mmCIF file of C-alpha atoms in Angstrom:
data_model
loop_
_atom_site.group_PDB
_atom_site.id
_atom_site.type_symbol
_atom_site.label_atom_id
_atom_site.label_comp_id
_atom_site.label_asym_id
_atom_site.label_seq_id
_atom_site.Cartn_x
_atom_site.Cartn_y
_atom_site.Cartn_z
ATOM 1 C CA GLU A 17 6.162 -6.366 24.344
ATOM 2 C CA SER A 18 3.141 -4.581 24.071
ATOM 3 C CA LEU A 19 3.705 -0.934 23.389
ATOM 4 C CA MET A 20 1.064 1.755 22.951
ATOM 5 C CA ALA A 21 1.411 3.813 19.706
ATOM 6 C CA ASP A 22 2.227 6.971 21.241
ATOM 7 C CA GLU A 23 4.874 5.292 23.230
ATOM 8 C CA VAL A 24 6.914 4.582 20.063
ATOM 9 C CA THR A 25 9.186 7.336 19.448
ATOM 10 C CA THR A 26 10.748 6.293 15.888
ATOM 11 C CA ALA A 27 9.147 5.677 12.627
ATOM 12 C CA GLU A 28 11.221 2.602 11.977
ATOM 13 C CA LYS A 29 10.129 1.113 15.281
ATOM 14 C CA ALA A 30 6.320 2.015 14.560
ATOM 15 C CA LYS A 31 6.795 0.279 11.023
ATOM 16 C CA GLU A 32 8.437 -2.787 12.664
ATOM 17 C CA ILE A 33 5.386 -3.200 15.085
ATOM 18 C CA GLY A 34 2.978 -2.508 12.349
ATOM 19 C CA ASN A 35 4.792 -5.217 10.106
ATOM 20 C CA ALA A 36 4.740 -7.756 12.796
ATOM 21 C CA ALA A 37 0.966 -7.065 13.480
ATOM 22 C CA TYR A 38 0.340 -7.481 9.684
ATOM 23 C CA LYS A 39 2.114 -10.686 9.445
ATOM 24 C CA SER A 40 -0.022 -12.095 12.289
ATOM 25 C CA GLY A 41 -3.083 -10.850 10.709
ATOM 26 C CA ASP A 42 -4.065 -8.118 13.253
ATOM 27 C CA TYR A 43 -4.610 -5.536 10.750
ATOM 28 C CA LYS A 44 -6.230 -3.098 12.866
ATOM 29 C CA LYS A 45 -3.007 -2.894 15.048
ATOM 30 C CA ALA A 46 -0.919 -2.771 11.808
ATOM 31 C CA ILE A 47 -3.047 0.557 10.744
ATOM 32 C CA ILE A 48 -2.467 2.116 14.060
ATOM 33 C CA PHE A 49 1.217 1.538 13.924
ATOM 34 C CA TYR A 50 1.640 2.623 10.382
ATOM 35 C CA THR A 51 -0.290 5.725 11.131
ATOM 36 C CA ARG A 52 1.939 6.409 14.037
ATOM 37 C CA ALA A 53 5.031 5.859 11.647
ATOM 38 C CA MET A 54 3.537 8.378 9.325
ATOM 39 C CA GLU A 55 3.220 11.010 12.281
ATOM 40 C CA LEU A 56 6.802 10.290 13.231
ATOM 41 C CA ALA A 57 8.195 10.401 9.588
ATOM 42 C CA GLY A 58 7.422 14.256 9.222
ATOM 43 C CA ASP A 59 7.800 15.089 5.436
ATOM 44 C CA ASP A 60 10.412 12.272 4.519
ATOM 45 C CA GLU A 61 8.677 11.162 1.386
ATOM 46 C CA ASP A 62 10.760 8.075 1.133
ATOM 47 C CA GLN A 63 9.662 6.837 4.536
ATOM 48 C CA LEU A 64 6.068 8.109 3.860
ATOM 49 C CA LYS A 65 5.457 6.236 0.624
ATOM 50 C CA ILE A 66 6.276 2.933 2.412
ATOM 51 C CA PHE A 67 4.126 3.541 5.338
ATOM 52 C CA TYR A 68 1.057 4.538 3.012
ATOM 53 C CA SER A 69 1.715 1.472 1.039
ATOM 54 C CA ASN A 70 1.788 -0.797 4.034
ATOM 55 C CA ARG A 71 -1.254 0.878 5.439
ATOM 56 C CA SER A 72 -3.073 0.597 2.050
ATOM 57 C CA ALA A 73 -2.225 -3.344 2.279
ATOM 58 C CA ALA A 74 -3.643 -3.500 5.860
ATOM 59 C CA PHE A 75 -6.777 -1.729 4.901
ATOM 60 C CA ALA A 76 -7.192 -4.142 1.788
ATOM 61 C CA ALA A 77 -6.610 -7.199 3.864
ATOM 62 C CA MET A 78 -9.636 -5.861 5.939
ATOM 63 C CA LYS A 79 -11.597 -5.285 2.697
ATOM 64 C CA ASN A 80 -11.656 -1.559 3.301
ATOM 65 C CA PHE A 81 -10.936 -0.857 -0.196
ATOM 66 C CA ASP A 82 -11.868 2.823 0.015
ATOM 67 C CA GLU A 83 -9.328 3.528 2.436
ATOM 68 C CA ALA A 84 -6.796 1.301 0.796
ATOM 69 C CA LEU A 85 -7.328 3.222 -2.479
ATOM 70 C CA ILE A 86 -6.794 6.598 -0.677
ATOM 71 C CA ASP A 87 -3.316 5.492 0.773
ATOM 72 C CA ALA A 88 -2.412 3.771 -2.529
ATOM 73 C CA THR A 89 -3.083 6.945 -4.447
ATOM 74 C CA LYS A 90 -1.233 9.061 -1.747
ATOM 75 C CA CYS A 91 1.565 6.613 -2.377
ATOM 76 C CA THR A 92 1.825 7.109 -6.149
ATOM 77 C CA GLU A 93 1.436 11.045 -5.653
ATOM 78 C CA LEU A 94 4.701 10.802 -3.269
ATOM 79 C CA ASP A 95 6.681 8.642 -5.824
ATOM 80 C CA PRO A 96 5.138 8.163 -9.180
ATOM 81 C CA TYR A 97 7.847 6.036 -10.475
ATOM 82 C CA TRP A 98 7.618 3.432 -7.514
ATOM 83 C CA ALA A 99 5.859 0.363 -9.103
ATOM 84 C CA LYS A 100 4.586 -0.938 -5.663
ATOM 85 C CA GLY A 101 2.452 2.126 -5.261
ATOM 86 C CA TRP A 102 0.869 1.245 -8.472
ATOM 87 C CA TYR A 103 0.266 -2.432 -7.575
ATOM 88 C CA ARG A 104 -1.215 -1.122 -4.093
ATOM 89 C CA LYS A 105 -3.651 1.084 -6.111
ATOM 90 C CA GLY A 106 -4.741 -1.634 -8.602
ATOM 91 C CA LEU A 107 -5.403 -3.945 -5.818
ATOM 92 C CA ALA A 108 -7.547 -1.565 -4.173
ATOM 93 C CA GLN A 109 -9.298 -0.766 -7.441
ATOM 94 C CA VAL A 110 -10.008 -4.351 -8.181
ATOM 95 C CA GLY A 111 -11.427 -4.632 -4.562
ATOM 96 C CA LEU A 112 -13.982 -1.730 -5.592
ATOM 97 C CA GLU A 113 -14.588 -3.681 -8.949
ATOM 98 C CA LYS A 114 -13.054 -0.741 -10.866
ATOM 99 C CA TYR A 115 -11.358 -3.112 -13.134
ATOM 100 C CA ARG A 116 -10.351 -0.590 -15.952
ATOM 101 C CA ASP A 117 -8.895 1.688 -13.536
ATOM 102 C CA ALA A 118 -6.889 -1.103 -12.021
ATOM 103 C CA GLU A 119 -5.650 -2.227 -15.261
ATOM 104 C CA ASP A 120 -4.287 1.251 -16.024
ATOM 105 C CA SER A 121 -2.638 1.167 -12.433
ATOM 106 C CA TYR A 122 -0.918 -2.279 -13.076
ATOM 107 C CA ARG A 123 0.213 -0.865 -16.371
ATOM 108 C CA ARG A 124 1.718 1.943 -14.908
ATOM 109 C CA GLY A 125 3.372 -0.289 -12.511
ATOM 110 C CA VAL A 126 4.821 -2.537 -15.179
ATOM 111 C CA ASP A 127 5.896 0.474 -17.082
ATOM 112 C CA PHE A 128 8.385 1.207 -13.963
ATOM 113 C CA ALA A 129 9.089 -2.557 -13.064
ATOM 114 C CA PRO A 130 8.739 -4.799 -16.264
ATOM 115 C CA ARG A 131 10.194 -7.728 -14.561
ATOM 116 C CA ASP A 132 7.873 -7.615 -11.440
ATOM 117 C CA ASP A 133 6.067 -11.135 -11.371
ATOM 118 C CA ASP A 134 3.352 -9.915 -9.151
ATOM 119 C CA LEU A 135 2.468 -6.969 -11.370
ATOM 120 C CA GLN A 136 2.559 -8.763 -14.582
ATOM 121 C CA ARG A 137 0.243 -11.419 -13.065
ATOM 122 C CA ALA A 138 -2.208 -8.951 -11.554
ATOM 123 C CA LEU A 139 -2.493 -7.259 -15.012
ATOM 124 C CA GLN A 140 -3.336 -10.463 -16.708
ATOM 125 C CA GLU A 141 -5.885 -11.445 -14.027
ATOM 126 C CA VAL A 142 -7.650 -8.096 -14.142
ATOM 127 C CA LYS A 143 -7.929 -8.348 -17.880
ATOM 128 C CA MET A 144 -9.883 -11.549 -17.465
ATOM 129 C CA MET A 145 -12.323 -9.895 -15.150
ATOM 130 C CA MET A 146 -13.367 -7.249 -17.816
#
C-alpha cells in the first residue's frame, strides 16, 4: 500500500510506515512519515521522543548530521533519562566530528543504561577517535 503522509490518521500507523521505509533504506520516506507521526502525536511526549529518535536515525543514515543532532537534542529534552536519546545525540555528534561532545552524550546514556552494549561500545570507540 502506498499511502500519502497526509492520508495517515494515527501517529502509530505513520511510525509503522516510517519504520518499514527506514528498514528498506528509503530514509527520505521514513523522515516524511516520522514527521507526520509527530504532527499526529500532539503533545504526547512519550510518543514524540520515539519519533524524534527515529527521525534522527534516518537523518544520520543520510549523513545529514546537523538535522540528526537537532532531533536527538529534542529527544533528550523531552526525556533526559532515556538512554537512547543520548545514544542518538552521540551518533550525530560523531558524524559532525564533535568527539568530546559525543563522549559526554554517550556517558550520559551509560549513566541511565549501564548495561547497554551499544552505548558502551560507542563510548569506547569515541575515546579512540580523540
